[in-house]
PDB file of C-alpha atoms in Angstrom:
ATOM      1  CA  MET A   1      -5.949  37.904  -6.051  1.00 51.00           C
ATOM      2  CA  LYS A   2      -6.285  34.298  -7.287  1.00 50.00           C
ATOM      3  CA  LYS A   3      -4.134  35.061 -10.332  1.00 52.00           C
ATOM      4  CA  ILE A   4      -1.422  36.492  -8.057  1.00 48.00           C
ATOM      5  CA  LEU A   5      -1.490  33.349  -5.896  1.00 46.00           C
ATOM      6  CA  LEU A   6      -1.327  31.156  -8.990  1.00 48.00           C
ATOM      7  CA  SER A   7       1.639  33.163 -10.303  1.00 49.00           C
ATOM      8  CA  LEU A   8       3.460  32.752  -6.997  1.00 46.00           C
ATOM      9  CA  LEU A   9       2.741  29.027  -6.976  1.00 46.00           C
ATOM     10  CA  LEU A  10       4.203  28.675 -10.463  1.00 46.00           C
ATOM     11  CA  ALA A  11       7.221  30.842  -9.684  1.00 45.00           C
ATOM     12  CA  PHE A  12       8.279  28.960  -6.556  1.00 46.00           C
ATOM     13  CA  SER A  13       7.546  25.361  -7.485  1.00 47.00           C
ATOM     14  CA  VAL A  14      10.437  22.968  -7.024  1.00 50.00           C
ATOM     15  CA  VAL A  15      10.713  20.077  -9.454  1.00 51.00           C
ATOM     16  CA  PHE A  16      11.999  16.623  -8.500  1.00 65.00           C
ATOM     17  CA  ALA A  17      12.594  13.527 -10.585  1.00 85.00           C
ATOM     18  CA  TRP A  18      10.216  10.659  -9.926  1.00 95.00           C
ATOM     19  CA  GLU A  19      11.655   7.860  -7.802  1.00 95.00           C
ATOM     20  CA  SER A  20      11.673   4.638  -9.812  1.00 96.00           C
ATOM     21  CA  GLU A  21       9.677   2.794  -7.127  1.00 97.00           C
ATOM     22  CA  VAL A  22       6.966   5.465  -7.178  1.00 96.00           C
ATOM     23  CA  LEU A  23       6.754   5.378 -10.969  1.00 97.00           C
ATOM     24  CA  ALA A  24       6.516   1.591 -10.907  1.00 97.00           C
ATOM     25  CA  LYS A  25       3.610   1.770  -8.427  1.00 97.00           C
ATOM     26  CA  ILE A  26       1.812   4.411 -10.495  1.00 98.00           C
ATOM     27  CA  ASP A  27       2.333   2.439 -13.688  1.00 97.00           C
ATOM     28  CA  LYS A  28       1.176  -0.842 -12.144  1.00 97.00           C
ATOM     29  CA  ALA A  29      -1.887   0.682 -10.456  1.00 96.00           C
ATOM     30  CA  ASP A  30      -3.069   2.195 -13.752  1.00 94.00           C
ATOM     31  CA  ASP A  31      -5.490   4.435 -11.858  1.00 97.00           C
ATOM     32  CA  LEU A  32      -4.079   7.925 -12.485  1.00 98.00           C
ATOM     33  CA  LYS A  33      -6.463  10.837 -12.123  1.00 98.00           C
ATOM     34  CA  ILE A  34      -5.342  14.272 -13.298  1.00 98.00           C
ATOM     35  CA  ALA A  35      -6.539  17.637 -11.978  1.00 98.00           C
ATOM     36  CA  PRO A  36      -4.778  20.729 -13.335  1.00 98.00           C
ATOM     37  CA  ILE A  37      -5.277  24.135 -11.758  1.00 97.00           C
ATOM     38  CA  ARG A  38      -8.124  25.970 -13.492  1.00 96.00           C
ATOM     39  CA  ALA A  39      -8.630  29.665 -14.250  1.00 94.00           C
ATOM     40  CA  ASN A  40     -10.235  30.192 -10.840  1.00 95.00           C
ATOM     41  CA  GLY A  41      -7.038  29.029  -9.093  1.00 94.00           C
ATOM     42  CA  VAL A  42      -8.330  25.659  -7.840  1.00 96.00           C
ATOM     43  CA  THR A  43      -7.960  22.186  -9.267  1.00 96.00           C
ATOM     44  CA  GLY A  44     -10.707  20.731 -11.376  1.00 91.00           C
ATOM     45  CA  THR A  45     -12.440  17.429 -10.788  1.00 93.00           C
ATOM     46  CA  PRO A  46      -9.856  14.648 -11.105  1.00 97.00           C
ATOM     47  CA  THR A  47     -10.185  12.891 -14.466  1.00 97.00           C
ATOM     48  CA  TRP A  48      -9.104   9.259 -14.885  1.00 97.00           C
ATOM     49  CA  ILE A  49      -6.596   8.943 -17.716  1.00 97.00           C
ATOM     50  CA  TRP A  50      -4.162   6.412 -19.142  1.00 98.00           C
ATOM     51  CA  GLU A  51      -0.496   6.951 -18.340  1.00 98.00           C
ATOM     52  CA  VAL A  52       2.776   5.496 -19.531  1.00 98.00           C
ATOM     53  CA  VAL A  53       6.310   5.578 -18.167  1.00 98.00           C
ATOM     54  CA  VAL A  54       9.159   6.135 -20.632  1.00 98.00           C
ATOM     55  CA  ASP A  55      12.821   6.624 -19.692  1.00 96.00           C
ATOM     56  CA  GLY A  56      11.922   7.207 -16.038  1.00 96.00           C
ATOM     57  CA  ARG A  57       9.379   9.904 -16.920  1.00 97.00           C
ATOM     58  CA  LEU A  58       5.570   9.978 -16.686  1.00 98.00           C
ATOM     59  CA  PHE A  59       3.377  10.870 -19.688  1.00 98.00           C
ATOM     60  CA  VAL A  60      -0.324  11.213 -20.489  1.00 98.00           C
ATOM     61  CA  ARG A  61      -2.410  12.045 -23.534  1.00 98.00           C
ATOM     62  CA  PRO A  62      -5.971  13.357 -23.639  1.00 97.00           C
ATOM     63  CA  TYR A  63      -8.398  11.162 -25.580  1.00 97.00           C
ATOM     64  CA  ASN A  64     -10.127  14.295 -26.904  1.00 96.00           C
ATOM     65  CA  GLY A  65      -6.866  15.991 -27.916  1.00 96.00           C
ATOM     66  CA  VAL A  66      -6.782  19.789 -27.745  1.00 96.00           C
ATOM     67  CA  ASN A  67     -10.511  19.856 -26.937  1.00 95.00           C
ATOM     68  CA  SER A  68     -10.014  18.175 -23.572  1.00 96.00           C
ATOM     69  CA  SER A  69     -10.778  20.575 -20.722  1.00 95.00           C
ATOM     70  CA  TRP A  70      -8.080  19.143 -18.442  1.00 97.00           C
ATOM     71  CA  TYR A  71      -5.541  19.457 -21.281  1.00 97.00           C
ATOM     72  CA  LYS A  72      -6.438  23.121 -21.842  1.00 97.00           C
ATOM     73  CA  SER A  73      -5.883  23.861 -18.141  1.00 97.00           C
ATOM     74  CA  ALA A  74      -2.648  21.849 -17.965  1.00 98.00           C
ATOM     75  CA  ILE A  75      -1.207  23.802 -20.905  1.00 97.00           C
ATOM     76  CA  ALA A  76      -2.456  27.175 -19.664  1.00 97.00           C
ATOM     77  CA  TYR A  77      -1.550  26.927 -15.976  1.00 97.00           C
ATOM     78  CA  LYS A  78       1.143  24.195 -16.000  1.00 97.00           C
ATOM     79  CA  THR A  79       0.470  22.916 -12.487  1.00 97.00           C
ATOM     80  CA  GLY A  80      -1.986  20.809 -10.526  1.00 98.00           C
ATOM     81  CA  ILE A  81      -2.271  17.425  -8.867  1.00 98.00           C
ATOM     82  CA  ILE A  82      -2.501  13.786  -9.789  1.00 98.00           C
ATOM     83  CA  VAL A  83      -3.957  11.005  -7.688  1.00 98.00           C
ATOM     84  CA  ALA A  84      -2.352   7.637  -8.345  1.00 98.00           C
ATOM     85  CA  ALA A  85      -1.546   4.417  -6.502  1.00 97.00           C
ATOM     86  CA  GLY A  86      -3.303   5.698  -3.397  1.00 97.00           C
ATOM     87  CA  LYS A  87      -1.415   8.992  -3.128  1.00 97.00           C
ATOM     88  CA  THR A  88      -1.858  12.601  -4.197  1.00 97.00           C
ATOM     89  CA  TYR A  89       1.093  14.377  -5.848  1.00 97.00           C
ATOM     90  CA  GLU A  90       1.646  18.047  -6.611  1.00 97.00           C
ATOM     91  CA  VAL A  91       2.917  18.226 -10.175  1.00 98.00           C
ATOM     92  CA  ASP A  92       3.779  20.431 -13.109  1.00 98.00           C
ATOM     93  CA  PHE A  93       2.755  19.763 -16.700  1.00 98.00           C
ATOM     94  CA  ALA A  94       4.908  20.273 -19.778  1.00 98.00           C
ATOM     95  CA  PRO A  95       4.239  19.522 -23.446  1.00 98.00           C
ATOM     96  CA  ALA A  96       6.307  16.627 -24.803  1.00 97.00           C
ATOM     97  CA  THR A  97       6.986  17.584 -28.412  1.00 96.00           C
ATOM     98  CA  ASN A  98      10.164  15.653 -29.221  1.00 97.00           C
ATOM     99  CA  SER A  99       9.409  13.261 -32.097  1.00 97.00           C
ATOM    100  CA  GLU A 100      11.789  10.503 -30.987  1.00 98.00           C
ATOM    101  CA  LEU A 101      10.415  10.653 -27.455  1.00 98.00           C
ATOM    102  CA  ASN A 102       6.857  10.479 -28.792  1.00 98.00           C
ATOM    103  CA  ASP A 103       7.803   7.381 -30.808  1.00 98.00           C
ATOM    104  CA  LYS A 104       8.829   5.750 -27.511  1.00 98.00           C
ATOM    105  CA  ILE A 105       5.613   6.947 -25.868  1.00 98.00           C
ATOM    106  CA  ASP A 106       3.592   5.451 -28.754  1.00 98.00           C
ATOM    107  CA  GLN A 107       5.356   2.127 -28.191  1.00 98.00           C
ATOM    108  CA  ALA A 108       4.651   2.300 -24.463  1.00 98.00           C
ATOM    109  CA  TYR A 109       0.921   2.806 -25.199  1.00 98.00           C
ATOM    110  CA  ARG A 110       0.997  -0.107 -27.676  1.00 98.00           C
ATOM    111  CA  THR A 111       2.616  -2.369 -25.097  1.00 98.00           C
ATOM    112  CA  LYS A 112       0.598  -1.376 -22.044  1.00 98.00           C
ATOM    113  CA  TYR A 113      -2.824  -1.047 -23.657  1.00 98.00           C
ATOM    114  CA  SER A 114      -2.532  -3.570 -26.509  1.00 97.00           C
ATOM    115  CA  LYS A 115      -5.823  -5.286 -25.645  1.00 97.00           C
ATOM    116  CA  SER A 116      -7.879  -2.100 -25.566  1.00 97.00           C
ATOM    117  CA  PRO A 117      -9.908  -1.006 -28.589  1.00 97.00           C
ATOM    118  CA  TYR A 118      -8.976   2.597 -27.677  1.00 97.00           C
ATOM    119  CA  MET A 119      -5.212   2.108 -27.968  1.00 97.00           C
ATOM    120  CA  ARG A 120      -5.022   2.949 -31.697  1.00 97.00           C
ATOM    121  CA  HIS A 121      -6.698   6.279 -31.048  1.00 97.00           C
ATOM    122  CA  MET A 122      -4.227   7.101 -28.264  1.00 98.00           C
ATOM    123  CA  ILE A 123      -1.310   6.824 -30.703  1.00 98.00           C
ATOM    124  CA  SER A 124      -3.056   8.853 -33.420  1.00 97.00           C
ATOM    125  CA  SER A 125      -1.635  12.223 -34.444  1.00 96.00           C
ATOM    126  CA  LYS A 126      -4.578  13.936 -32.670  1.00 96.00           C
ATOM    127  CA  CYS A 127      -3.472  12.488 -29.321  1.00 97.00           C
ATOM    128  CA  ARG A 128       0.255  12.395 -30.006  1.00 97.00           C
ATOM    129  CA  GLU A 129       0.403  16.164 -30.543  1.00 97.00           C
ATOM    130  CA  THR A 130      -1.083  16.688 -27.075  1.00 98.00           C
ATOM    131  CA  THR A 131       1.334  14.524 -25.091  1.00 98.00           C
ATOM    132  CA  ILE A 132       1.980  15.928 -21.620  1.00 98.00           C
ATOM    133  CA  GLU A 133       4.804  15.100 -19.246  1.00 98.00           C
ATOM    134  CA  ILE A 134       3.842  15.024 -15.581  1.00 98.00           C
ATOM    135  CA  ILE A 135       6.719  16.334 -13.476  1.00 98.00           C
ATOM    136  CA  GLN A 136       6.758  15.772  -9.742  1.00 96.00           C
ATOM    137  CA  LYS A 137       7.173  18.699  -7.359  1.00 93.00           C
ATOM    138  CA  GLU A 138       8.719  18.431  -3.924  1.00 78.00           C
ATOM    139  CA  GLN A 139       6.362  16.411  -1.755  1.00 66.00           C
ATOM    140  CA  LYS A 140       5.542  17.784   1.674  1.00 59.00           C
TER     141      LYS A 140
END
C-alpha cells in the first residue's frame, strides 16, 4: 500500500521554480535540512547539509557521496522535504550531471564556504558526481 501511495505522490507532483526571494533567504540562512522519502514511504530524519544557489536553482551534495543514506533515498524515490529559513518545503530531487553546471556549482561552493576546511572535499569528484538539484513543488 505504501508503495502505491508513493507512486501516486510521484505521479501527481507539480513542480514550480523557486522564487528569487525564497532562494535568497534559504541561501543566507545556510541551515538547510534534507529529508527524502524512504522505502517505507515516510521522510527520514532531516539531515543538515550545505547548499548553494546557481542560476536561480538550488543544489546540494552529500559529504559521503554515494554512500550517504539521504542521497540513496533522494535518488531512489526522488521526493521529500527540506527545512530551511524557518519553513518546510515539499520538493523533488534530480541528479545534476551537466559538467558546465557542475563547474558553476563548484565555484559557488568555493565562494560560499571558502573558510571551511571541508570545502575542498565538497568540490572533489566524489561529491561532484552526486550533485542533486532540489526542485520546489507547489506549496499548499
